[in-house]
GROMACS .gro file of C-alpha atoms in nm:
model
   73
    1UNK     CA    1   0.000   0.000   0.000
    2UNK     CA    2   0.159   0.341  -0.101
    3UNK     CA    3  -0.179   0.506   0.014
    4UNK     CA    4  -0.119   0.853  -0.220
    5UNK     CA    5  -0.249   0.819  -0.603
    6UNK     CA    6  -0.031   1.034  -0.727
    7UNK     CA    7   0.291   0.848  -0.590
    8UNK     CA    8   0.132   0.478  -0.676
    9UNK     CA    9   0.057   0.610  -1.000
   10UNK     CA   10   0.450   0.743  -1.035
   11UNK     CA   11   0.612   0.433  -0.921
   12UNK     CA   12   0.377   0.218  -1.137
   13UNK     CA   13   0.510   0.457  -1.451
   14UNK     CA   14   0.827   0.405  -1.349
   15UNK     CA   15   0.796   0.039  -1.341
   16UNK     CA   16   0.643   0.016  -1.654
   17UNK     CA   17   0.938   0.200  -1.780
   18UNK     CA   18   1.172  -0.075  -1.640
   19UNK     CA   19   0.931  -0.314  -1.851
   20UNK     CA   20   0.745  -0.414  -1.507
   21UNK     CA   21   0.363  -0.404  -1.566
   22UNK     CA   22   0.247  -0.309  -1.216
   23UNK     CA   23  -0.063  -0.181  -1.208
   24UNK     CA   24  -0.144   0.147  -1.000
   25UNK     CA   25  -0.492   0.026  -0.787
   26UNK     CA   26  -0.696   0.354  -0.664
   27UNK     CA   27  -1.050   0.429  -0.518
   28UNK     CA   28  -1.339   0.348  -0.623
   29UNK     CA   29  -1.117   0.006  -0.598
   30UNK     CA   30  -1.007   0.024  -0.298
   31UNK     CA   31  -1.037   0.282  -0.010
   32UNK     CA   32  -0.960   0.640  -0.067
   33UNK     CA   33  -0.597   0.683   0.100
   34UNK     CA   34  -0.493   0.325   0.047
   35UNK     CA   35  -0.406   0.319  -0.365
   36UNK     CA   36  -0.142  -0.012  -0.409
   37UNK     CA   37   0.055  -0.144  -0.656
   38UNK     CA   38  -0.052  -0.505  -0.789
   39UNK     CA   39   0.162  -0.746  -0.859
   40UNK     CA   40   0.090  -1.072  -0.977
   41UNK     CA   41   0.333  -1.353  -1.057
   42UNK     CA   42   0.300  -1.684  -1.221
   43UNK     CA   43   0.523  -1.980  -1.230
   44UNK     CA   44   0.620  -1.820  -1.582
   45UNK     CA   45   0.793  -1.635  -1.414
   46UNK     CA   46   1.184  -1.672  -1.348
   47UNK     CA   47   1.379  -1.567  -1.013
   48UNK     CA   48   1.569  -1.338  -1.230
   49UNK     CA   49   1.242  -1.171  -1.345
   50UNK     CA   50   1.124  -1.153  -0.925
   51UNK     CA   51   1.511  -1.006  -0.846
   52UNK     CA   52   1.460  -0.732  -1.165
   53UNK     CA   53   1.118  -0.669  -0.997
   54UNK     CA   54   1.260  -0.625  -0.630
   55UNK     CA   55   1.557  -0.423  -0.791
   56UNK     CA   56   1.312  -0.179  -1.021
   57UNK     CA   57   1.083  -0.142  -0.689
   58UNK     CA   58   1.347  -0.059  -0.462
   59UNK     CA   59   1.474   0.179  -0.689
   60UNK     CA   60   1.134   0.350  -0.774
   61UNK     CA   61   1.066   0.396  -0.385
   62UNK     CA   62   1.362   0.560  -0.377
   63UNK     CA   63   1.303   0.782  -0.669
   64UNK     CA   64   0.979   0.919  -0.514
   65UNK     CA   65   1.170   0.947  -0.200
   66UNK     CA   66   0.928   0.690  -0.005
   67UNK     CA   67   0.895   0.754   0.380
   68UNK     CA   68   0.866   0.514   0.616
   69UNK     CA   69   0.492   0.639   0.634
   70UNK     CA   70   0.436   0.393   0.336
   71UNK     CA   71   0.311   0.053   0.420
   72UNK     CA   72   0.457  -0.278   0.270
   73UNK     CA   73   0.199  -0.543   0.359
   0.00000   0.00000   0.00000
C-alpha cells in the first residue's frame, strides 16, 4: 500500500518504464488513501524476473523518496 495516487501512479510509470507491468490500484477500488501497486506472478515467471522486480521497486521507492509512512503489507 503506497496510500497517495499520485505516488502509486509514479512508481507504477516508473515500473512500466523498467518493462514491469504493475498496475497502479486507486479508489473506487479500494479505499480512498490506500491506492497499491498489484503485482501478480505466475510460475512463468523466473527468479531473475522476481530479483529485476525487487531491484526496479526498490529503486522506484527511492526515486519518489518513499517515507517510512508507506506501508509494505
Amino acid at each position: 500500500i503506497i496510500g497517495d495516487d499520485a505516488r502509486t501512479m509514479k512508481i507504477s510509470e516508473a515500473l512500466l518504464k523498467e518493462g514491469f507491468y504493475v498496475p497502479g490500484i486507486r479508489a473506487p477500488s479500494v479505499p480512498k488513501v490506500e491506492s497499491r501497486l498489484r503485482v501478480s506472478f505466475s510460475a512463468a515467471h523466473s527468479k531473475k524476473d522476481i530479483e529485476g522486480l525487487a531491484g526496479a521497486l526498490k529503486r522506484a521507492l527511492k526515486n519518489e523518496n518513499a517515507d517510512t509512512n508507506t506501508r509494505t503489507d
